[in-house]
Short mmCIF file of C-alpha atoms (C1' of nucleotides) in Angstrom, two decimals:
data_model
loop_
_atom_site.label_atom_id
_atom_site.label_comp_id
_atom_site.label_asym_id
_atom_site.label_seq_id
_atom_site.Cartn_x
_atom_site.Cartn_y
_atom_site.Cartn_z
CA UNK C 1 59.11 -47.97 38.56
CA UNK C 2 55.27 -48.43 38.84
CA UNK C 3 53.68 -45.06 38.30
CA UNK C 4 50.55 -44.85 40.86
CA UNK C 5 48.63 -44.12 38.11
CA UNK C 6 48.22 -45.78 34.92
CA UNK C 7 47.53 -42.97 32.71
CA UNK C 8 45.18 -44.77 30.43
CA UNK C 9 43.32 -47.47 31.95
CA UNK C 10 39.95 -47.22 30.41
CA UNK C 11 41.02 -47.90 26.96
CA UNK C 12 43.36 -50.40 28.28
CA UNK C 13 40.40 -52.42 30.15
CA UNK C 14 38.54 -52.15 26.88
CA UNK C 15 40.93 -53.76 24.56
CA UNK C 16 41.80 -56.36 27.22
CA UNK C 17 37.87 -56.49 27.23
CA UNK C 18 37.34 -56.90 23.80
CA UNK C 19 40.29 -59.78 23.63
CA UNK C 20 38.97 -61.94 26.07
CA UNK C 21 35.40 -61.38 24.98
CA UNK C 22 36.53 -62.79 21.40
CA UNK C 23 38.38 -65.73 23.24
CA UNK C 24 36.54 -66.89 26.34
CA UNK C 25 33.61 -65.44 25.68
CA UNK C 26 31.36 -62.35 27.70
CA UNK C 27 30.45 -64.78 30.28
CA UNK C 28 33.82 -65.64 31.18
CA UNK C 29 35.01 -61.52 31.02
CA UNK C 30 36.17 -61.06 34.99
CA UNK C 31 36.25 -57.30 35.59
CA UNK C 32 39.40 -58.91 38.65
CA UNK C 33 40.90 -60.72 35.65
CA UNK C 34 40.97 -57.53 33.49
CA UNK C 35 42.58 -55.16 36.32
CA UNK C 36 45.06 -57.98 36.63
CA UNK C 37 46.35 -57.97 32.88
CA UNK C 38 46.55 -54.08 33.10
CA UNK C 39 48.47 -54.20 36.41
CA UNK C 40 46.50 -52.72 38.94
CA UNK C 41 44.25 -53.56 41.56
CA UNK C 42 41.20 -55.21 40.88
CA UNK C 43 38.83 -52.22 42.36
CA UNK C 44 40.74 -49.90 39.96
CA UNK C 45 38.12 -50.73 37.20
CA UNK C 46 35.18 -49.14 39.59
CA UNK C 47 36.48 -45.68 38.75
CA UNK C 48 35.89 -46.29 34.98
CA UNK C 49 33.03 -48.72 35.07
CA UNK C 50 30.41 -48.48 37.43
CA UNK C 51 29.93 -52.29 37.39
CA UNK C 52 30.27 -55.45 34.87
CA UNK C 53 27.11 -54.09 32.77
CA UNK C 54 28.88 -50.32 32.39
CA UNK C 55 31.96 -51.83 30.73
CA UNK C 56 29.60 -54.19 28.80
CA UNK C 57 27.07 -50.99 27.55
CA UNK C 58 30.85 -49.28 26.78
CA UNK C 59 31.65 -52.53 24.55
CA UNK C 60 29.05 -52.40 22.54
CA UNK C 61 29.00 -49.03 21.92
CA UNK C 62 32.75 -48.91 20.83
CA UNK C 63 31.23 -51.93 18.80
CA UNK C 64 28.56 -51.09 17.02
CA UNK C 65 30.97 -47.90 16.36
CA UNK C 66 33.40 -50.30 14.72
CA UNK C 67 30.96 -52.40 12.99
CA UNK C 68 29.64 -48.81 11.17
CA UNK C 69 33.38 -48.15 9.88
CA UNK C 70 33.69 -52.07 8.47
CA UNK C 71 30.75 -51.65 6.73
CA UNK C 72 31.73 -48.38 5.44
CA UNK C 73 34.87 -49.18 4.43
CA UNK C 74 33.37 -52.62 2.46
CA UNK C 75 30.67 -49.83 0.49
CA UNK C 76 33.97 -47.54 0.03
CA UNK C 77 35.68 -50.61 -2.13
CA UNK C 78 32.43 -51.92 -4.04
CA UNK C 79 31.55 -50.26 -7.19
CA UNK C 80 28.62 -48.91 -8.18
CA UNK C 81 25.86 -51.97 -8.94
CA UNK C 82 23.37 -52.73 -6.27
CA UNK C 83 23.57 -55.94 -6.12
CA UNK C 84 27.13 -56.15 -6.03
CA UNK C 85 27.14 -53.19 -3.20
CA UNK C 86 24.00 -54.96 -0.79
CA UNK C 87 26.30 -58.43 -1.42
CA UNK C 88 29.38 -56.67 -0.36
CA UNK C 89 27.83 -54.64 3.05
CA UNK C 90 26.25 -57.99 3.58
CA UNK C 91 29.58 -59.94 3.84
CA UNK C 92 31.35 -57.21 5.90
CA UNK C 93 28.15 -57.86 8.05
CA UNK C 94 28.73 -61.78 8.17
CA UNK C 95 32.35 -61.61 8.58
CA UNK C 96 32.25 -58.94 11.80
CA UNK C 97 29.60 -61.08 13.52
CA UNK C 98 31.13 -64.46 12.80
CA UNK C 99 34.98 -63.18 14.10
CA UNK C 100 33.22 -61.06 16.86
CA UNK C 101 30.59 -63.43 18.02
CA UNK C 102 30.65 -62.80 21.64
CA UNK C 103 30.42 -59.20 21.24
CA UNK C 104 28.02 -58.89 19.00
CA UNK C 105 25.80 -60.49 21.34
CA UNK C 106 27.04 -58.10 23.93
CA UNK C 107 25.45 -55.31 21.29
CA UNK C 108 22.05 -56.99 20.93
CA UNK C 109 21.55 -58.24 24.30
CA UNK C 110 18.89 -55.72 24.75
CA UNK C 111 20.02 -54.83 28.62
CA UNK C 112 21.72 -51.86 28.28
CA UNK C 113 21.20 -49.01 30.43
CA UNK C 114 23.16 -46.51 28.35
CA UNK C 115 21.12 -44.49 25.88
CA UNK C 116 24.57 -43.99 24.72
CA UNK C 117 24.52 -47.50 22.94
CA UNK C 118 21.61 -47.19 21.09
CA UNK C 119 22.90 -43.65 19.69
CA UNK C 120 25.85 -45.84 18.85
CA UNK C 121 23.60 -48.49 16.69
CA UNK C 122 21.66 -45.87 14.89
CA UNK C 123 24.62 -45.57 12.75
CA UNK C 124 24.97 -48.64 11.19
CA UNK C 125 21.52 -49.76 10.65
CA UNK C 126 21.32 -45.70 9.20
CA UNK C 127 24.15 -47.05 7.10
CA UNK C 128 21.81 -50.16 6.04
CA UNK C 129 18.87 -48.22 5.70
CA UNK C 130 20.50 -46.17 3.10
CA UNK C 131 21.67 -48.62 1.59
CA UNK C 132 18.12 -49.93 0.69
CA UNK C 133 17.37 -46.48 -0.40
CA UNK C 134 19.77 -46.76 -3.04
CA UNK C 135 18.13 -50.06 -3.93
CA UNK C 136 14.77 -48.08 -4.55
CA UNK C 137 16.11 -45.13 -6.36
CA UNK C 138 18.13 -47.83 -8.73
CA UNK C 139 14.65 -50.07 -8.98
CA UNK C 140 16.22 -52.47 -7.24
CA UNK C 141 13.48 -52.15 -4.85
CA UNK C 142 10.30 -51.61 -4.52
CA UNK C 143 9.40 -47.70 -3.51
CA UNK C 144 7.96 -47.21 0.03
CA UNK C 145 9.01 -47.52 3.13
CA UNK C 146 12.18 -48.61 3.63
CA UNK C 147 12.27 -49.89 7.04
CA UNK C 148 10.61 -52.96 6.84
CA UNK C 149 12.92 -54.24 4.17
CA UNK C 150 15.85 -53.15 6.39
CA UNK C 151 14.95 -55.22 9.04
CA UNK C 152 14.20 -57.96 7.10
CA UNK C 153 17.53 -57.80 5.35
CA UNK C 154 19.08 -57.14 9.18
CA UNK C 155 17.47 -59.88 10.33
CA UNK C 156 18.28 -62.08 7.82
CA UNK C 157 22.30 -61.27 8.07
CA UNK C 158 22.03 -61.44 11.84
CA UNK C 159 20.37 -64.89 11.35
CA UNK C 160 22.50 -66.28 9.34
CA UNK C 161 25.44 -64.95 11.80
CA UNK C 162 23.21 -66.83 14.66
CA UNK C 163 22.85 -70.11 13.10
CA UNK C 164 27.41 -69.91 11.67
CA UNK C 165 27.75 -69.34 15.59
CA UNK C 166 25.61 -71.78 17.12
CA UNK C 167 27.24 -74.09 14.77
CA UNK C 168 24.18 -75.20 12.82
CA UNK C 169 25.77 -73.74 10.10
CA UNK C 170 28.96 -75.33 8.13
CA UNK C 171 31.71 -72.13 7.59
CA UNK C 172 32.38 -73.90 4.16
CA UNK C 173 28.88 -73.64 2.96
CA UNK C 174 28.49 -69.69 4.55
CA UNK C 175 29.60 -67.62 1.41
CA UNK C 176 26.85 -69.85 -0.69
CA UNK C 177 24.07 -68.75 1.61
CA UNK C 178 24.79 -65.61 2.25
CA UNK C 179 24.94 -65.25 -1.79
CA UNK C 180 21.85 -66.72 -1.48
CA UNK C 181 20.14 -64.66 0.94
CA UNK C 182 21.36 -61.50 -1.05
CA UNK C 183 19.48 -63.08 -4.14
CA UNK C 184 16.17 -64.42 -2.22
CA UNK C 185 16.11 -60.37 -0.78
CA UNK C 186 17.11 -59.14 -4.28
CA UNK C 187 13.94 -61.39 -5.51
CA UNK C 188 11.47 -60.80 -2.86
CA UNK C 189 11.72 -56.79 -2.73
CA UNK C 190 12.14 -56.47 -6.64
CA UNK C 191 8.58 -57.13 -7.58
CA UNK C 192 5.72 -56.87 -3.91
CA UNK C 193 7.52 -57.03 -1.10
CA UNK C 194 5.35 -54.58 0.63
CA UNK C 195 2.14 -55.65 1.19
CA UNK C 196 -0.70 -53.50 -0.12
CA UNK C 197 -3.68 -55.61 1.30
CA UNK C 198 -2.70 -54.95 5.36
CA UNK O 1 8.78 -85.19 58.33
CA UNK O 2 11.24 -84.13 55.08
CA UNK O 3 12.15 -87.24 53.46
CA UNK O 4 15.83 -87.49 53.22
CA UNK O 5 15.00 -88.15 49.59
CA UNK O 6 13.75 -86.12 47.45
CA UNK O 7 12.40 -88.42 44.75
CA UNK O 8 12.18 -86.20 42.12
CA UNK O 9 15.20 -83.80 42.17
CA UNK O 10 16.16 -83.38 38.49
CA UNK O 11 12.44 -82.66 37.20
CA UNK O 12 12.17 -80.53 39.73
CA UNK O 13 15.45 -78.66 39.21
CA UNK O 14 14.75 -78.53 35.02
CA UNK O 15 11.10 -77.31 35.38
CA UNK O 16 12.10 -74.37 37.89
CA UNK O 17 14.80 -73.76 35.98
CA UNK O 18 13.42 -73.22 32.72
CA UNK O 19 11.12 -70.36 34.79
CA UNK O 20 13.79 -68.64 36.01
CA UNK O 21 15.41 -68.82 32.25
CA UNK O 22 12.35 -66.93 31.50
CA UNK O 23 12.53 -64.23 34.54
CA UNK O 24 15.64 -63.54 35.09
CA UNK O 25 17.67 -65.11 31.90
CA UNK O 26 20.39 -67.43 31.77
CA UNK O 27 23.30 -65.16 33.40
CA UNK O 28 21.41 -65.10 36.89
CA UNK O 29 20.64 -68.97 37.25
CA UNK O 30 21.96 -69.93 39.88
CA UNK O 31 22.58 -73.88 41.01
CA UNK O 32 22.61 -72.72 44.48
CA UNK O 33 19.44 -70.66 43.98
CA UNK O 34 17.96 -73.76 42.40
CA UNK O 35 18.51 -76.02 45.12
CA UNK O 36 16.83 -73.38 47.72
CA UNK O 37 13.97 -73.46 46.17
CA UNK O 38 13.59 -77.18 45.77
CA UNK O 39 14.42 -77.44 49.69
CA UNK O 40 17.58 -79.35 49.48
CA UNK O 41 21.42 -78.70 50.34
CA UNK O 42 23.37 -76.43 47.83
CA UNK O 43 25.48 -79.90 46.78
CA UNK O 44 22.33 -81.84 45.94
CA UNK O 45 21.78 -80.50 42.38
CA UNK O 46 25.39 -82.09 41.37
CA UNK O 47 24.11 -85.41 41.86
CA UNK O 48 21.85 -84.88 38.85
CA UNK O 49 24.21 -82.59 36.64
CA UNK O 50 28.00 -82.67 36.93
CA UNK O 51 28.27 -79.18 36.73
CA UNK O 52 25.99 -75.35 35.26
CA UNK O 53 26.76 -76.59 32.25
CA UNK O 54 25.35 -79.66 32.09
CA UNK O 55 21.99 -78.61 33.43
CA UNK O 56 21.77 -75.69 30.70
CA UNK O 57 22.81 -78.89 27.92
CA UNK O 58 19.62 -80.37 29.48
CA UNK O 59 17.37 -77.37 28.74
CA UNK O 60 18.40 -77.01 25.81
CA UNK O 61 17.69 -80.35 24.94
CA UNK O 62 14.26 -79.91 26.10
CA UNK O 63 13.90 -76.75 24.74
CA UNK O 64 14.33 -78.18 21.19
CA UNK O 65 11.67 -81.14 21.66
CA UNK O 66 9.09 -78.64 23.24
CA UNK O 67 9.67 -76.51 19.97
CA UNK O 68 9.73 -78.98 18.12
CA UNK O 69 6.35 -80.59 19.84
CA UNK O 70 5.00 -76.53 19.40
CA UNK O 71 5.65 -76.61 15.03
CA UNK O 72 4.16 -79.71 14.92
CA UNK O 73 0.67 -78.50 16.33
CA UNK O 74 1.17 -75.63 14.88
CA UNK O 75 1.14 -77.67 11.50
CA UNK O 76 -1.24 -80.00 12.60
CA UNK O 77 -4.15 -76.85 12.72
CA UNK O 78 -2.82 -75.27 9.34
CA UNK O 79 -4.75 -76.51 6.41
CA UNK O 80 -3.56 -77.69 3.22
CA UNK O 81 -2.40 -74.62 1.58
CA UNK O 82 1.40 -74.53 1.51
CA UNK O 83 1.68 -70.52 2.25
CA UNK O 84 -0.76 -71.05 5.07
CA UNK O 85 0.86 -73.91 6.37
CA UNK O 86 4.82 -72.16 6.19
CA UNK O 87 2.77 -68.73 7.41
CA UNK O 88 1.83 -70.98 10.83
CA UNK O 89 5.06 -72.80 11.26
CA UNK O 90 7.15 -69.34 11.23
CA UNK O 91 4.48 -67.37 13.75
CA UNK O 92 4.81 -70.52 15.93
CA UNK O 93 8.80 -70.42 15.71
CA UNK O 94 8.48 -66.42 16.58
CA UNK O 95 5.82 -67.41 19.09
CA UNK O 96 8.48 -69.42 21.06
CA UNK O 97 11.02 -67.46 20.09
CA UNK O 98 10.04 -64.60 21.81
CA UNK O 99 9.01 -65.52 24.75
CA UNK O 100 11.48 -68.45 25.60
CA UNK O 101 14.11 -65.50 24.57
CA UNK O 102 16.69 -66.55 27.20
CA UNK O 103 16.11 -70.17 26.61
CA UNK O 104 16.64 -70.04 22.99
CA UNK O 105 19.88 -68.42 23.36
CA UNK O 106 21.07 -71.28 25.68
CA UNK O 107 19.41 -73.81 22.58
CA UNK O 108 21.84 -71.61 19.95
CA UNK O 109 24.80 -70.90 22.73
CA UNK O 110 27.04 -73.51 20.71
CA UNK O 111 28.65 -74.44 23.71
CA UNK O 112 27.30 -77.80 24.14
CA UNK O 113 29.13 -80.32 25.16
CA UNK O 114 26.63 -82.93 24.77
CA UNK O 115 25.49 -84.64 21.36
CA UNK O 116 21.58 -85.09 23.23
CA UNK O 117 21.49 -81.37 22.70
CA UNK O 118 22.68 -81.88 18.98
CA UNK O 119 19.69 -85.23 18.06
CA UNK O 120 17.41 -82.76 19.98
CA UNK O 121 17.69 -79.90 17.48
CA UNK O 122 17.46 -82.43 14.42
CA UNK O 123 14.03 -82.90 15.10
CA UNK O 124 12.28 -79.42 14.50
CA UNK O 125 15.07 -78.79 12.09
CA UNK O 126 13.69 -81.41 9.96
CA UNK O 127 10.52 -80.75 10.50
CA UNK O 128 11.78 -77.60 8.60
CA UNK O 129 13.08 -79.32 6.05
CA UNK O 130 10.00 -81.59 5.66
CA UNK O 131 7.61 -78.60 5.06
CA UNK O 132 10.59 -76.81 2.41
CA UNK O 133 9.98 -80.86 0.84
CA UNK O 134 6.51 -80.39 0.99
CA UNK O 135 6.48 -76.44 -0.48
CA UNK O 136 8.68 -78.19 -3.30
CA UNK O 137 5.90 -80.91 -4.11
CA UNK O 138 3.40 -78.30 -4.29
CA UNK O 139 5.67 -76.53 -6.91
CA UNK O 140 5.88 -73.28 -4.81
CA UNK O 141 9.73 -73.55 -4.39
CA UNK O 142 12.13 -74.25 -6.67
CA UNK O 143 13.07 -78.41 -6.76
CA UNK O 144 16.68 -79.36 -5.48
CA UNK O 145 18.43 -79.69 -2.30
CA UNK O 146 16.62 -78.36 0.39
CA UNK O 147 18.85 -77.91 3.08
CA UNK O 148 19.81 -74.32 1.73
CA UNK O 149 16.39 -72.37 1.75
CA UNK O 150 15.61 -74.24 5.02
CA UNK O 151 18.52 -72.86 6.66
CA UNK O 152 17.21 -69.25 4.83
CA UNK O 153 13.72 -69.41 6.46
CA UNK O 154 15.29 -70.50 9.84
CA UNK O 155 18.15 -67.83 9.61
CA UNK O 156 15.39 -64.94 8.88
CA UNK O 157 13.48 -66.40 11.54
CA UNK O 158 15.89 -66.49 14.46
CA UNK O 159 16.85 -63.19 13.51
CA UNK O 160 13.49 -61.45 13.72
CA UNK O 161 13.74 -63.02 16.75
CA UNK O 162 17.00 -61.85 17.71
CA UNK O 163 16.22 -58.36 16.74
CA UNK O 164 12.47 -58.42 18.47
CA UNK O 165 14.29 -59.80 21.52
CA UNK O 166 16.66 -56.99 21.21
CA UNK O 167 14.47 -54.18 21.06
CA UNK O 168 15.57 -53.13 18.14
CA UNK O 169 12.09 -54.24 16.44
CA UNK O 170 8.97 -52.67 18.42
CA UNK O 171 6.60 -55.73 18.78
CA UNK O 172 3.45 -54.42 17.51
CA UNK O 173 5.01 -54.26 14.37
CA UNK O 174 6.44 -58.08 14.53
CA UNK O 175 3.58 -59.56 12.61
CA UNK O 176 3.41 -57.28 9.61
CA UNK O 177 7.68 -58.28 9.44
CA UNK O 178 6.70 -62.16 9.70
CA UNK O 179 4.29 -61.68 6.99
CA UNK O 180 6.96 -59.59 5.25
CA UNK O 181 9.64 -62.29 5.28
CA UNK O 182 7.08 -64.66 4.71
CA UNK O 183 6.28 -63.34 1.33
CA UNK O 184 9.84 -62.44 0.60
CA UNK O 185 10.69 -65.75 1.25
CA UNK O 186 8.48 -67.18 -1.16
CA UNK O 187 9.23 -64.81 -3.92
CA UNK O 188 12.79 -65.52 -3.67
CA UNK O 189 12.64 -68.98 -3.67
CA UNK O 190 9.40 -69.50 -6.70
CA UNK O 191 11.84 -68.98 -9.48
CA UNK O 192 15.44 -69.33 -9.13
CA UNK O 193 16.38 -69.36 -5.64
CA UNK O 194 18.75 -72.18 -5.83
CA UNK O 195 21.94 -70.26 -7.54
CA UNK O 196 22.74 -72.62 -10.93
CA UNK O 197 26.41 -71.48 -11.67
CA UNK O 198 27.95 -71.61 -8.33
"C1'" DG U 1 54.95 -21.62 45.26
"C1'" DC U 2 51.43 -23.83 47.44
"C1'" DA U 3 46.99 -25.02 49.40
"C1'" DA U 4 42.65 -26.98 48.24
"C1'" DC U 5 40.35 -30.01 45.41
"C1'" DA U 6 39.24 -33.54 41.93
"C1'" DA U 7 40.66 -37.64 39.77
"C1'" DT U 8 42.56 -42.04 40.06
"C1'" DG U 9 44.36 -46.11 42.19
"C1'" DT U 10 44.84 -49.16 46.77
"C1'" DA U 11 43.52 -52.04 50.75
"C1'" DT U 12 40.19 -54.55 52.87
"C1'" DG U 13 35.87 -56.76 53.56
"C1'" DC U 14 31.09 -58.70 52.53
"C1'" DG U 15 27.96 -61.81 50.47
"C1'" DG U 16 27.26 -64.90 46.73
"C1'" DT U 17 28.64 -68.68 43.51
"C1'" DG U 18 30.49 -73.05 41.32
"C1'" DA U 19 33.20 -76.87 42.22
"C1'" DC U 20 34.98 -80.40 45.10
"C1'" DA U 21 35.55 -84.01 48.84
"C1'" DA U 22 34.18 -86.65 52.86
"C1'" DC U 23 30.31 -88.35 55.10
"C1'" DA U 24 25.31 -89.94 56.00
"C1'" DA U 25 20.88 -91.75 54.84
"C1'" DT U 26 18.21 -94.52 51.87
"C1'" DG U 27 16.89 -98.02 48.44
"C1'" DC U 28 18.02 -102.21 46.00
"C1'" DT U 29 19.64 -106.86 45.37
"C1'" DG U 30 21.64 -111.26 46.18
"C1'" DC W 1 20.02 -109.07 56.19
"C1'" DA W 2 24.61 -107.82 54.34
"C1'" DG W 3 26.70 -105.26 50.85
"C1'" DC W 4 26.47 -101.87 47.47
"C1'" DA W 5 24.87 -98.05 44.57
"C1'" DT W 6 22.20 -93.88 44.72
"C1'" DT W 7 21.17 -89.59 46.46
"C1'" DG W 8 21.47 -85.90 49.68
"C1'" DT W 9 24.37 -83.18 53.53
"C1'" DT W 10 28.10 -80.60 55.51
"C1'" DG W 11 32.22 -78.26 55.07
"C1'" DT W 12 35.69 -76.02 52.37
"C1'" DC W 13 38.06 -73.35 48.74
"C1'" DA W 14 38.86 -70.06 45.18
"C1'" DC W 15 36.78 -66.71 42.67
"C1'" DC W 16 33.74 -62.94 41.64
"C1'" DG W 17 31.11 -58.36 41.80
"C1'" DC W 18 30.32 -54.70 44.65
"C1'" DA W 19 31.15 -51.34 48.50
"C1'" DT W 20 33.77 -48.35 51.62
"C1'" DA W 21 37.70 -46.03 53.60
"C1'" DC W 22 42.16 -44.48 52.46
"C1'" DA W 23 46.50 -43.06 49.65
"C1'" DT W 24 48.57 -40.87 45.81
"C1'" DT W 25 48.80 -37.83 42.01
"C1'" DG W 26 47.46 -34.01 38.80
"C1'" DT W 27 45.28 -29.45 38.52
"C1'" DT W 28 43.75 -24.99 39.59
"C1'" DG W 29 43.24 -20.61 42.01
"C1'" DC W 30 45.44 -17.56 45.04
#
DNA sequence: GCAACAATGTATGCGGTGACAACAATGCTG
DNA sequence: CAGCATTGTTGTCACCGCATACATTGTTGC
């Protein structure tokens, strides 16, 4: 018997959400499609989502929440050297936005309307940021701000991730330039990464 | 008298396409919308590309030979001096990047079905390549294969880009960052980029 | 208990879109 | 100029997001 209500159809339109963004793609995500894997009609979603950008602000969010536990959970298991720490955050990185493509450009598609997302976000890159702080206090890296080095590492990872996706980059030859990014950072912060002279 | 013809359908279709890439991004281009504003039926624009598809394979493909066509001049104002020269090359990448944002995600999209799209990206990718050649000639990177730090500048590049385009990196503060990775990037590949024991 | 209300799901419809097929006008070529 | 390929038109279909009116269920105050 078909209870009228489902009881739990938010969470269930986000995990069906989340599985056919990783399959098919966002483009492809059909708020109709979704209400039909969870059974009810296809309006049912409007009393959850406001529309197909609500449900998309609500992935990322529950995304970038997830990416801050992965890369967490990789610092929780590395030991205690730097380099070995920034190369292990750094793969947890890679790994989330190479198996999560889709969504992860969900999470940086820059049109969200929810202030709610970007409250979401400040936790990870807070993650990264501290991460460079222990860099600085080890030596690792060079004192001052640590934002711009953040970024760059950010950028770097999210490149990398950009270029895996797009297919411009062999998956074989990932783990040997992502070691290699860690080491050009590692390099370029040790000694004057900062500009003085601007 | 409307010709019956329109003599120049696919040109036209491409060029206002690529604008309303840059107003409105790639999720709201519409073939129907196209064909309105050239003043023909909503059928005509499938004479010229099979299906959405296709037409976004042809911007893309375009896209990469105007960016490529873009480094080159870049380049061609630089001077001599090799940090100068890589300095111009990765403004002019940001430069495009930036504000082609929606195109450039159709260039990276990976969804391409068609191999133009694939010779199309070889070019300014080895223009890349050539200046990592030429930064190894002038001894200010590290001699050996130099596929790996030119997928390392273009990875940092596309995702400063990424990030800018995201909002997640204010854009007043987008130079200092280029000049930044710029740096960093030549620091970490000077000495010992290339990893030796891998 | 139960009435009033809020929350949640349903039924139906509108306008828009991409894809497809049959047909019409035009240009090209032997 | 006859035949054919190219290019555009009209009509149709399935699908989608969004909106509104309505039905059912859970909850709360009396």
């Amino acid at each position: 018997m078909p209870a009228y209500h489902h009881g739990n159809l938010r969470a269930t339109l986000l995990e069906a959400a989340e599985r056919s963004l990783r399959e098919h793609g966002a483009e492809q995500l059909s708020l109709r499609e979704l209400a039909r894997e969870a059974g009810v009609s296809h309006a049912a979603p409007r009393r959850h989502f406001a529309d197909r950008q609500a449900l998309l602000d609500a992935l990322a969010e529950t995304g970038f929440a997830r990416l801050d536990t992965e890369l967490r959970a990789a610092l929780a298991t590395a030991g205690a050297d730097f380099p070995v720490r920034l190369h292990a955050v750094s793969a947890a990185y890679l790994r989330f936005a190479t198996e999560d493509a889709a969504l992860l450009d969900v999470m940086y598609a820059g049109k969200h309307r929810a202030d709610r997302v970007a409250e979401a976000a400040a936790a990870p890159f807070g993650l990264l940021n501290d991460v460079i702080k222990d860099g600085q206090k080890h030596g690792a890296i060079a004192p001052g701000d640590p934002h711009r080095p953040g970024v760059l590492l950010l950028a770097t990872l999210q490149g990398i991730a950009a270029l895996t996706n797009g297919r411009l980059v062999i998956p074989e030859l990932l783990d040997g330039i992502l070691e290699a990014a860690v080491e050009q950072f590692l390099a370029g912060q040790r000694t004057d990464g900062q500009r003085t002279s601007g």
